[in-house]
Tab-separated table of C-alpha atoms and ligand atoms in Angstrom:
chain	number	residue	atom	x	y	z
A	223	UNK	CA	62.184	68.056	-39.391
A	224	UNK	CA	59.758	68.621	-41.929
A	225	UNK	CA	60.700	71.441	-44.277
A	226	UNK	CA	57.853	73.246	-46.146
A	227	UNK	CA	58.405	76.058	-48.758
A	228	UNK	CA	55.966	78.620	-49.554
A	229	UNK	CA	56.371	80.523	-52.763
A	230	UNK	CA	54.380	83.925	-53.674
A	231	UNK	CA	54.777	87.245	-55.376
A	232	UNK	CA	55.781	89.049	-52.271
A	233	UNK	CA	57.467	88.074	-49.208
A	234	UNK	CA	54.436	89.061	-46.981
A	235	UNK	CA	52.448	86.949	-49.005
A	236	UNK	CA	54.592	83.955	-48.600
A	237	UNK	CA	55.000	84.377	-44.785
A	238	UNK	CA	50.941	84.525	-44.317
A	239	UNK	CA	50.611	81.307	-46.234
A	240	UNK	CA	53.017	79.719	-44.011
A	241	UNK	CA	51.458	81.085	-40.851
A	242	UNK	CA	47.833	80.094	-42.348
A	243	UNK	CA	48.886	76.611	-42.755
A	244	UNK	CA	51.060	75.761	-39.577
A	245	UNK	CA	50.099	78.686	-37.213
A	246	UNK	CA	51.743	82.178	-36.186
A	247	UNK	CA	54.313	80.284	-34.128
A	248	UNK	CA	55.612	78.284	-36.851
A	249	UNK	CA	59.476	78.521	-36.940
A	250	UNK	CA	60.798	80.424	-40.269
A	251	UNK	CA	64.054	78.538	-41.372
A	252	UNK	CA	64.537	80.738	-44.540
A	253	UNK	CA	63.214	83.695	-46.197
A	254	UNK	CA	64.014	85.745	-49.159
A	255	UNK	CA	64.094	85.911	-52.978
A	256	UNK	CA	63.865	82.505	-54.512
A	257	UNK	CA	67.345	80.980	-54.701
A	258	UNK	CA	68.767	80.355	-58.481
A	259	UNK	CA	66.019	82.444	-60.447
A	260	UNK	CA	66.292	86.063	-61.588
A	261	UNK	CA	64.301	88.668	-59.445
A	262	UNK	CA	62.285	89.201	-62.478
A	263	UNK	CA	60.938	85.698	-62.180
A	264	UNK	CA	57.397	85.217	-60.977
A	265	UNK	CA	56.433	84.317	-58.142
A	266	UNK	CA	59.992	85.753	-56.674
A	267	UNK	CA	59.819	84.891	-53.277
A	268	UNK	CA	60.207	82.178	-50.863
A	269	UNK	CA	59.631	81.130	-47.077
A	270	UNK	CA	60.778	77.826	-45.933
A	271	UNK	CA	59.181	76.669	-42.509
A	272	UNK	CA	59.828	73.915	-39.940
A	273	UNK	CA	56.386	72.392	-40.108
A	274	UNK	CA	57.138	69.261	-37.766
A	275	UNK	CA	55.995	71.290	-34.528
A	276	UNK	CA	52.749	72.578	-36.093
A	277	UNK	CA	51.810	68.563	-37.270
A	278	UNK	CA	52.752	67.661	-33.642
A	279	UNK	CA	49.909	70.428	-32.576
A	280	UNK	CA	47.608	68.972	-35.169
A	281	UNK	CA	47.944	65.544	-33.969
A	282	UNK	CA	47.340	66.616	-30.254
A	283	UNK	CA	43.924	68.922	-31.627
A	284	UNK	CA	42.570	65.780	-33.328
A	285	UNK	CA	43.256	63.343	-30.300
A	286	UNK	CA	41.428	65.705	-27.838
A	287	UNK	CA	38.710	66.105	-30.400
A	288	UNK	CA	38.136	62.451	-30.622
A	289	UNK	CA	38.487	62.109	-26.632
A	290	UNK	CA	35.537	64.799	-26.474
A	291	UNK	CA	33.506	62.866	-28.967
A	292	UNK	CA	33.958	59.542	-27.121
A	293	UNK	CA	32.861	61.375	-23.893
A	294	UNK	CA	30.061	62.900	-25.599
A	295	UNK	CA	28.580	59.439	-26.965
A	296	UNK	CA	29.169	57.640	-23.680
A	297	UNK	CA	27.006	60.604	-22.256
A	298	UNK	CA	24.341	60.251	-24.757
A	299	UNK	CA	24.532	56.453	-24.080
A	300	UNK	CA	24.142	56.727	-20.561
A	301	UNK	CA	20.940	59.043	-20.833
A	302	UNK	CA	19.576	56.703	-23.410
A	303	UNK	CA	20.016	53.835	-20.826
A	304	UNK	CA	18.319	56.129	-17.977
A	305	UNK	CA	15.149	56.597	-20.524
A	306	UNK	CA	15.145	52.754	-20.979
A	307	UNK	CA	15.699	51.817	-17.461
A	308	UNK	CA	13.066	54.115	-16.269
A	309	UNK	CA	10.771	52.996	-18.717
A	310	UNK	CA	9.790	56.740	-19.724
A	311	UNK	CA	9.471	57.013	-23.281
A	312	UNK	CA	10.900	59.772	-25.396
A	313	UNK	CA	7.780	61.970	-25.487
A	314	UNK	CA	7.019	60.912	-21.989
A	315	UNK	CA	10.772	62.263	-20.865
A	316	UNK	CA	10.601	65.143	-22.996
A	317	UNK	CA	7.168	65.970	-20.832
A	318	UNK	CA	9.011	65.603	-17.759
A	319	UNK	CA	11.770	67.680	-18.982
A	320	UNK	CA	9.437	70.380	-19.737
A	321	UNK	CA	7.861	70.184	-16.333
A	322	UNK	CA	11.234	70.567	-14.851
A	323	UNK	CA	11.449	73.633	-16.688
A	324	UNK	CA	8.183	75.143	-15.706
A	325	UNK	CA	9.092	74.444	-12.142
A	326	UNK	CA	12.442	76.205	-12.553
A	327	UNK	CA	10.719	79.169	-14.143
A	328	UNK	CA	8.258	79.402	-11.375
A	329	UNK	CA	11.338	79.849	-9.226
A	330	UNK	CA	10.847	76.450	-7.150
A	331	UNK	CA	14.184	76.002	-5.518
A	332	UNK	CA	16.417	73.444	-7.406
A	333	UNK	CA	16.080	70.791	-4.447
A	334	UNK	CA	12.356	71.196	-4.254
A	335	UNK	CA	12.301	70.528	-8.317
A	336	UNK	CA	14.512	67.359	-8.202
A	337	UNK	CA	12.113	66.089	-5.221
A	338	UNK	CA	8.932	66.787	-7.490
A	339	UNK	CA	10.522	65.298	-10.478
A	340	UNK	CA	11.469	62.075	-8.682
A	341	UNK	CA	8.031	61.408	-7.549
A	342	UNK	CA	6.796	62.479	-10.680
A	343	UNK	CA	8.850	59.642	-12.379
A	344	UNK	CA	8.083	56.950	-9.651
A	345	UNK	CA	4.320	57.723	-10.417
A	346	UNK	CA	4.814	57.340	-14.137
A	347	UNK	CA	7.161	54.101	-13.802
A	348	UNK	CA	4.995	51.376	-15.776
A	349	UNK	CA	2.312	53.744	-16.713
A	350	UNK	CA	0.711	53.320	-20.248
A	351	UNK	CA	1.807	55.814	-22.605
A	352	UNK	CA	-1.567	57.468	-23.347
A	353	UNK	CA	-2.279	58.116	-19.646
A	354	UNK	CA	1.262	59.821	-19.018
A	355	UNK	CA	0.503	63.334	-19.593
A	356	UNK	CA	-2.612	63.304	-17.178
A	357	UNK	CA	-0.678	61.050	-14.389
A	358	UNK	CA	1.983	63.389	-14.711
A	359	UNK	CA	0.334	66.730	-14.094
A	360	UNK	CA	-1.730	64.899	-11.248
A	361	UNK	CA	1.476	63.690	-9.328
A	362	UNK	CA	3.226	67.350	-10.250
A	363	UNK	CA	0.200	69.035	-8.550
A	364	UNK	CA	0.290	66.384	-5.575
A	365	UNK	CA	4.027	66.650	-4.882
A	366	UNK	CA	4.241	70.634	-5.011
A	367	UNK	CA	0.924	70.625	-2.721
A	368	UNK	CA	2.953	68.323	-0.164
A	369	UNK	CA	5.848	70.896	-0.310
A	370	UNK	CA	3.446	73.836	1.199
A	371	UNK	CA	2.576	73.531	5.022
A	372	UNK	CA	-1.024	74.816	5.174
A	373	UNK	CA	-3.494	75.044	8.314
A	374	UNK	CA	-6.642	77.276	7.971
A	375	UNK	CA	-7.686	78.591	11.355
A	376	UNK	CA	-11.350	78.279	12.599
A	377	UNK	CA	-13.085	81.540	12.430
A	378	UNK	CA	-13.243	83.488	15.485
A	379	UNK	CA	-16.333	82.877	17.698
A	380	UNK	CA	-18.557	85.263	19.595
A	381	UNK	CA	-16.824	86.346	22.734
A	382	UNK	CA	-17.331	83.225	25.038
A	383	UNK	CA	-14.969	81.405	27.366
A	384	UNK	CA	-12.261	83.892	26.600
A	385	UNK	CA	-13.900	86.625	28.103
A	386	UNK	CA	-12.319	89.152	25.737
A	387	UNK	CA	-11.814	89.533	21.914
A	388	UNK	CA	-10.148	87.114	19.746
A	389	UNK	CA	-6.875	89.178	18.497
A	390	UNK	CA	-5.236	89.057	15.449
A	391	UNK	CA	-2.416	90.966	14.067
A	392	UNK	CA	-0.816	91.675	10.877
A	393	UNK	CA	2.738	92.284	10.070
A	394	UNK	CA	5.137	92.064	7.501
A	395	UNK	CA	7.468	93.996	5.254
A	396	UNK	CA	6.304	97.524	3.588
A	397	UNK	CA	3.407	97.381	0.998
A	398	UNK	CA	2.599	93.919	1.106
A	399	UNK	CA	-0.948	94.516	1.265
A	400	UNK	CA	-1.399	94.141	5.225
A	401	UNK	CA	-4.280	96.640	5.689
A	402	UNK	CA	-5.896	95.482	2.639
A	403	UNK	CA	-5.694	91.817	3.851
A	404	UNK	CA	-7.068	93.290	7.331
A	405	UNK	CA	-9.728	94.894	5.261
A	406	UNK	CA	-11.032	91.612	3.524
A	407	UNK	CA	-10.969	89.683	6.656
A	408	UNK	CA	-12.733	92.139	8.745
A	409	UNK	CA	-15.511	92.172	6.205
A	410	UNK	CA	-15.717	88.388	5.845
A	411	UNK	CA	-16.066	88.196	9.512
A	412	UNK	CA	-18.371	91.040	9.755
A	413	UNK	CA	-20.649	90.018	6.906
A	414	UNK	CA	-20.527	86.360	6.857
A	415	UNK	CA	-20.207	85.548	10.088
A	416	UNK	CA	-21.871	88.582	11.912
A	417	UNK	CA	-19.250	89.097	14.232
A	418	UNK	CA	-18.854	92.226	16.092
A	419	UNK	CA	-15.177	93.398	14.572
A	420	UNK	CA	-13.036	96.072	15.593
A	421	UNK	CA	-9.836	97.376	14.480
A	422	UNK	CA	-6.710	98.878	15.835
A	423	UNK	CA	-4.738	100.975	13.593
A	424	UNK	CA	-1.418	100.776	15.023
A	425	UNK	CA	-0.024	102.674	12.020
A	426	UNK	CA	-1.126	106.166	13.446
A	427	UNK	CA	2.541	107.760	12.584
A	428	UNK	CA	1.822	107.381	8.735
A	429	UNK	CA	-0.184	109.863	6.851
A	430	UNK	CA	-3.448	108.396	5.830
A	431	UNK	CA	-3.020	105.195	7.167
A	432	UNK	CA	-5.835	105.540	10.071
A	433	UNK	CA	-7.832	107.210	7.175
A	434	UNK	CA	-7.530	104.192	5.021
A	435	UNK	CA	-9.044	101.747	7.941
A	436	UNK	CA	-11.492	104.386	9.225
A	437	UNK	CA	-12.998	104.088	5.546
A	438	UNK	CA	-13.248	100.262	5.607
A	439	UNK	CA	-14.481	100.454	9.481
A	440	UNK	CA	-17.400	102.836	8.380
A	441	UNK	CA	-18.367	100.662	5.431
A	442	UNK	CA	-18.629	97.413	7.139
A	443	UNK	CA	-19.580	99.171	10.403
A	444	UNK	CA	-16.412	98.485	12.727
A	445	UNK	CA	-14.949	100.802	15.284
A	446	UNK	CA	-11.674	102.018	14.526
A	447	UNK	CA	-9.204	102.800	16.838
A	448	UNK	CA	-5.764	104.528	16.410
A	449	UNK	CA	-2.833	103.922	18.450
A	450	UNK	CA	0.785	105.090	18.340
A	451	UNK	CA	3.284	102.473	19.829
A	452	UNK	CA	2.828	99.327	21.889
A	453	UNK	CA	1.491	100.917	25.169
A	454	UNK	CA	-1.313	103.006	22.921
A	455	UNK	CA	-2.184	99.604	21.088
A	456	UNK	CA	-3.029	97.953	24.441
A	457	UNK	CA	-5.160	100.972	25.304
A	458	UNK	CA	-7.048	101.045	22.034
A	459	UNK	CA	-7.697	97.409	22.299
A	460	UNK	CA	-9.145	97.613	25.970
A	461	UNK	CA	-11.571	100.266	24.555
A	462	UNK	CA	-12.762	97.657	22.073
A	463	UNK	CA	-13.515	94.904	24.685
A	464	UNK	CA	-16.826	94.626	23.817
A	465	UNK	CA	-15.875	93.155	19.980
A	466	UNK	CA	-15.655	89.332	19.308
A	467	UNK	CA	-12.612	89.881	17.364
A	468	UNK	CA	-10.204	92.888	16.853
A	469	UNK	CA	-7.792	92.983	14.075
A	470	UNK	CA	-4.708	94.969	14.561
A	471	UNK	CA	-2.868	96.673	11.617
A	472	UNK	CA	1.028	97.203	12.330
A	473	UNK	CA	3.361	99.471	10.111
A	474	UNK	CA	5.088	97.927	7.132
A	475	UNK	CA	8.762	97.458	7.868
A	476	UNK	CA	11.745	97.067	5.583
A	477	UNK	CA	13.126	93.440	5.993
A	478	UNK	CA	16.618	94.688	7.066
A	479	UNK	CA	15.201	97.242	9.645
A	480	UNK	CA	15.633	94.866	12.491
A	481	UNK	CA	14.846	97.872	14.863
A	482	UNK	CA	11.609	98.768	13.766
A	483	UNK	CA	10.658	95.035	12.894
A	484	UNK	CA	11.164	94.870	16.839
A	485	UNK	CA	8.963	97.800	17.730
A	486	UNK	CA	6.187	95.840	15.670
A	487	UNK	CA	7.213	92.698	17.701
A	488	UNK	CA	6.261	95.060	20.771
A	489	UNK	CA	3.176	95.853	19.695
A	490	UNK	CA	2.069	92.622	18.727
A	491	UNK	CA	3.211	91.194	22.319
A	492	UNK	CA	1.178	94.518	23.945
A	493	UNK	CA	-1.792	93.449	22.345
A	494	UNK	CA	-1.201	89.775	23.300
A	495	UNK	CA	-2.407	88.575	19.979
A	496	UNK	CA	-3.944	85.201	19.714
A	497	UNK	CA	-2.952	85.144	15.844
A	498	UNK	CA	-0.237	87.008	14.428
A	499	UNK	CA	-0.198	86.715	10.688
A	500	UNK	CA	3.068	87.571	8.452
A	501	UNK	CA	2.116	88.663	5.232
A	502	UNK	CA	4.480	87.738	2.302
A	503	UNK	CA	3.923	88.801	-1.380
A	504	UNK	CA	4.050	86.609	-4.259
A	505	UNK	CA	5.179	89.616	-6.029
A	506	UNK	CA	8.839	89.939	-4.171
A	507	UNK	CA	11.948	88.294	-5.259
A	508	UNK	CA	13.296	84.838	-3.590
A	509	UNK	CA	16.084	86.666	-1.670
A	510	UNK	CA	13.899	89.100	-0.409
A	511	UNK	CA	11.180	86.527	0.758
A	512	UNK	CA	13.679	84.517	2.673
A	513	UNK	CA	15.094	87.662	4.401
A	514	UNK	CA	12.129	88.688	5.544
A	515	UNK	CA	10.712	85.035	6.898
A	516	UNK	CA	14.118	85.457	8.800
A	517	UNK	CA	13.407	89.192	9.831
A	518	UNK	CA	10.031	88.714	11.160
A	519	UNK	CA	10.570	85.668	13.521
A	520	UNK	CA	10.852	88.654	15.885
A	521	UNK	CA	7.377	88.906	15.869
A	522	UNK	CA	6.683	85.329	16.453
A	523	UNK	CA	4.013	84.665	13.520
A	524	UNK	CA	1.381	81.798	13.732
A	525	UNK	CA	0.574	81.488	10.474
A	526	UNK	CA	1.507	83.466	7.045
A	527	UNK	CA	-0.721	85.242	4.589
A	528	UNK	CA	0.525	84.678	0.785
A	529	UNK	CA	-0.484	87.780	-0.842
A	530	UNK	CA	-0.648	89.278	-4.540
A	531	UNK	CA	-0.613	85.579	-5.967
A	532	UNK	CA	-1.921	87.193	-8.965
A	533	UNK	CA	0.841	89.255	-9.457
A	534	UNK	CA	3.469	86.445	-8.974
A	535	UNK	CA	5.805	85.462	-11.620
A	536	UNK	CA	7.438	82.932	-9.269
A	537	UNK	CA	5.092	80.925	-6.716
A	538	UNK	CA	7.872	78.474	-5.926
A	539	UNK	CA	9.820	81.405	-3.791
A	540	UNK	CA	6.800	81.557	-1.492
A	541	UNK	CA	6.794	77.798	-1.080
A	542	UNK	CA	10.606	78.347	0.245
A	543	UNK	CA	9.726	81.252	2.346
A	544	UNK	CA	6.805	79.400	4.109
A	545	UNK	CA	9.007	76.679	4.851
A	546	UNK	CA	11.592	78.794	6.173
A	547	UNK	CA	9.318	80.831	8.489
A	548	UNK	CA	8.311	77.347	10.067
A	549	UNK	CA	4.750	78.179	10.002
A	550	UNK	CA	1.976	77.150	8.050
A	551	UNK	CA	-0.158	79.434	5.115
A	552	UNK	CA	-3.327	80.252	6.236
A	553	UNK	CA	-4.704	82.685	3.613
A	554	UNK	CA	-4.030	83.567	0.046
A	555	UNK	CA	-4.755	87.180	-1.354
A	556	UNK	CA	-5.480	87.329	-5.238
A	557	UNK	CA	-6.219	90.856	-5.966
A	558	UNK	CA	-7.046	94.212	-4.557
A	559	UNK	CA	-10.646	93.648	-4.388
A	560	UNK	CA	-12.009	93.986	-0.654
A	561	UNK	CA	-13.525	91.451	0.707
A	562	UNK	CA	-13.787	89.155	-2.552
A	563	UNK	CA	-9.906	88.579	-3.514
A	564	UNK	CA	-9.470	86.632	-0.222
A	565	UNK	CA	-8.930	82.653	-0.233
A	566	UNK	CA	-8.790	80.073	2.748
A	567	UNK	CA	-5.157	78.798	1.936
A	568	UNK	CA	-5.219	75.273	0.255
A	569	UNK	CA	-2.293	73.277	-0.897
A	570	UNK	CA	-3.829	72.002	-4.151
A	571	UNK	CA	-5.110	75.308	-5.607
A	572	UNK	CA	-1.620	76.877	-4.884
A	573	UNK	CA	0.266	73.823	-6.541
A	574	UNK	CA	-2.349	74.010	-9.447
A	575	UNK	CA	-1.275	77.488	-9.905
A	576	UNK	CA	2.149	76.911	-9.737
A	577	UNK	CA	2.028	73.557	-11.962
A	578	UNK	CA	-0.419	75.329	-14.302
A	579	UNK	CA	-3.230	73.876	-16.362
A	580	UNK	CA	-3.646	70.213	-16.968
A	581	UNK	CA	-2.870	69.057	-20.610
A	582	UNK	CA	-6.068	69.602	-22.155
A	583	UNK	CA	-5.046	67.993	-25.390
A	584	UNK	CA	-2.631	65.001	-25.360
A	585	UNK	CA	0.672	66.331	-25.969
A	586	UNK	CA	1.562	63.231	-27.623
A	587	UNK	CA	1.008	62.378	-31.009
A	588	UNK	CA	-0.309	58.941	-32.134
A	589	UNK	CA	3.001	58.114	-33.353
A	590	UNK	CA	4.775	59.017	-30.102
A	591	UNK	CA	2.097	56.739	-28.430
A	592	UNK	CA	2.689	53.847	-30.373
A	593	UNK	CA	6.518	54.303	-30.286
A	594	UNK	CA	6.213	53.999	-26.574
A	595	UNK	CA	3.827	51.154	-26.627
A	596	UNK	CA	6.182	49.669	-28.551
A	597	UNK	CA	8.765	49.931	-26.408
A	598	UNK	CA	7.070	48.603	-23.359
A	599	UNK	CA	5.619	45.902	-25.430
B	20	GTP	N1	-2.577	92.661	-6.983
B	20	GTP	C1	-3.010	92.517	-5.623
B	20	GTP	N2	-2.780	93.888	-4.913
B	20	GTP	C2	-2.940	93.926	-3.955
B	20	GTP	C3	-3.199	92.609	-3.329
B	20	GTP	N3	-3.198	92.974	-1.772
B	20	GTP	C4	-2.996	94.398	-1.734
B	20	GTP	N4	-2.793	95.089	-2.916
B	20	GTP	C5	-2.449	96.377	-3.129
B	20	GTP	O1	-1.331	96.736	-2.788
B	20	GTP	C6	-1.010	98.061	-2.492
B	20	GTP	C7	-0.593	98.018	-1.004
B	20	GTP	O2	-1.626	97.691	-0.038
B	20	GTP	P1	-1.693	97.665	1.581
B	20	GTP	O3	-2.740	96.850	2.092
B	20	GTP	O4	-1.936	99.071	1.628
B	20	GTP	O5	-0.267	97.068	1.897
B	20	GTP	P2	0.388	97.392	3.143
B	20	GTP	O6	1.279	96.124	3.814
B	20	GTP	O7	-0.631	97.629	4.286
B	20	GTP	O8	1.440	98.574	3.064
B	20	GTP	P3	2.263	99.441	4.212
B	20	GTP	O9	1.091	99.730	5.327
B	20	GTP	O10	2.426	100.804	3.536
B	20	GTP	O11	3.502	98.642	4.789
B	20	GTP	C8	-2.287	98.359	-2.418
B	20	GTP	O12	-2.615	99.256	-3.662
B	20	GTP	C9	-3.423	97.314	-2.500
B	20	GTP	O13	-4.738	97.538	-3.115
B	20	GTP	C10	-3.388	91.404	-4.002
B	20	GTP	O14	-4.011	90.432	-3.264
B	20	GTP	N5	-3.051	91.593	-5.260
B	21	MG	MG1	-0.936	99.205	5.907
């Protein structure tokens, strides 16, 4: 046993000094006035504690701290070895780490981030330090682009062998930009391709929905037919039989409203759509997008429109949604402007938006570069 004595003016002070030194649980062997001195002596009180337990605790804590330090040192060593093995110098490794952070901030799924980073590291292997930043950007854009399936359809042609209009339906969650995208497509086919374009407003239950389309229709000289439900949409289409292409607008449906998504699906089937575009917005969360991709399988989309890219804070979520829908992207929309803010989908421009601009000034200082050159030399 290790007995330790604490002496103080008051008993309380003596006890708290002992506890400070050995912990709250320290066994007190003896406490009271100091023996053998009068009560007027100062300091007048003493506490004797058994400090053997606390020294055991102290030794255990020291052993644990040492073990933690050993683990930390081994981890640091392993990371340093990985840097040496991959031939990436510290500045390039830091740049790769920044790229990973950017991809994660763009809501790219963790397994896709890992895949992109692995591709980038492969590309950087053996690269000269001075060219690393530009190579890294190019490799990242290439890899991200490969993640987004894209297939842009050819523009509709004047009525020919088909003998009936080419029918394009738009479907998707509420407020994602279906009607605006329809207006953009209608304007570009009417004005740029000089096609006869008709519009079916199958959203006639909603106040203002038909008027919105009639306004667009009158500007571009495209007839608009209103419809209430699947059978009515088929009849409306029949009234537009002399058009080259007919665009069908469907009402927005919440992604959890399976019943009403089913009604949209019936409308799309009733008009025998040649193309059924699912509109998914860049402004939505990853969760909402992936649920929508699942829920709108019911409308059997042929391609996907990625809308509101200008409002997106995480383009990576769209990558997962498109892959989940198992349909390629056909169009991007990048603003409210009709018809200008519409682009043919392109994996590379999408990837450039997601990865961010290339390094305009080289992020490595001359010292970094010479250090890295030295490592390889
Ligand atoms: N920033 C931005 N806004 C857009 C884009 N496309 C559409 N919008 C706006 O989004 C809002 C809704 O657009 P709509 O085209 O009415 O959306 P919708 O999917 O038809 O909506 P519902 O029919 O109500 O389901 C409008 O204010 C549009 O101007 C885009 O690409 N970028
Ligand atoms: Mg609409």
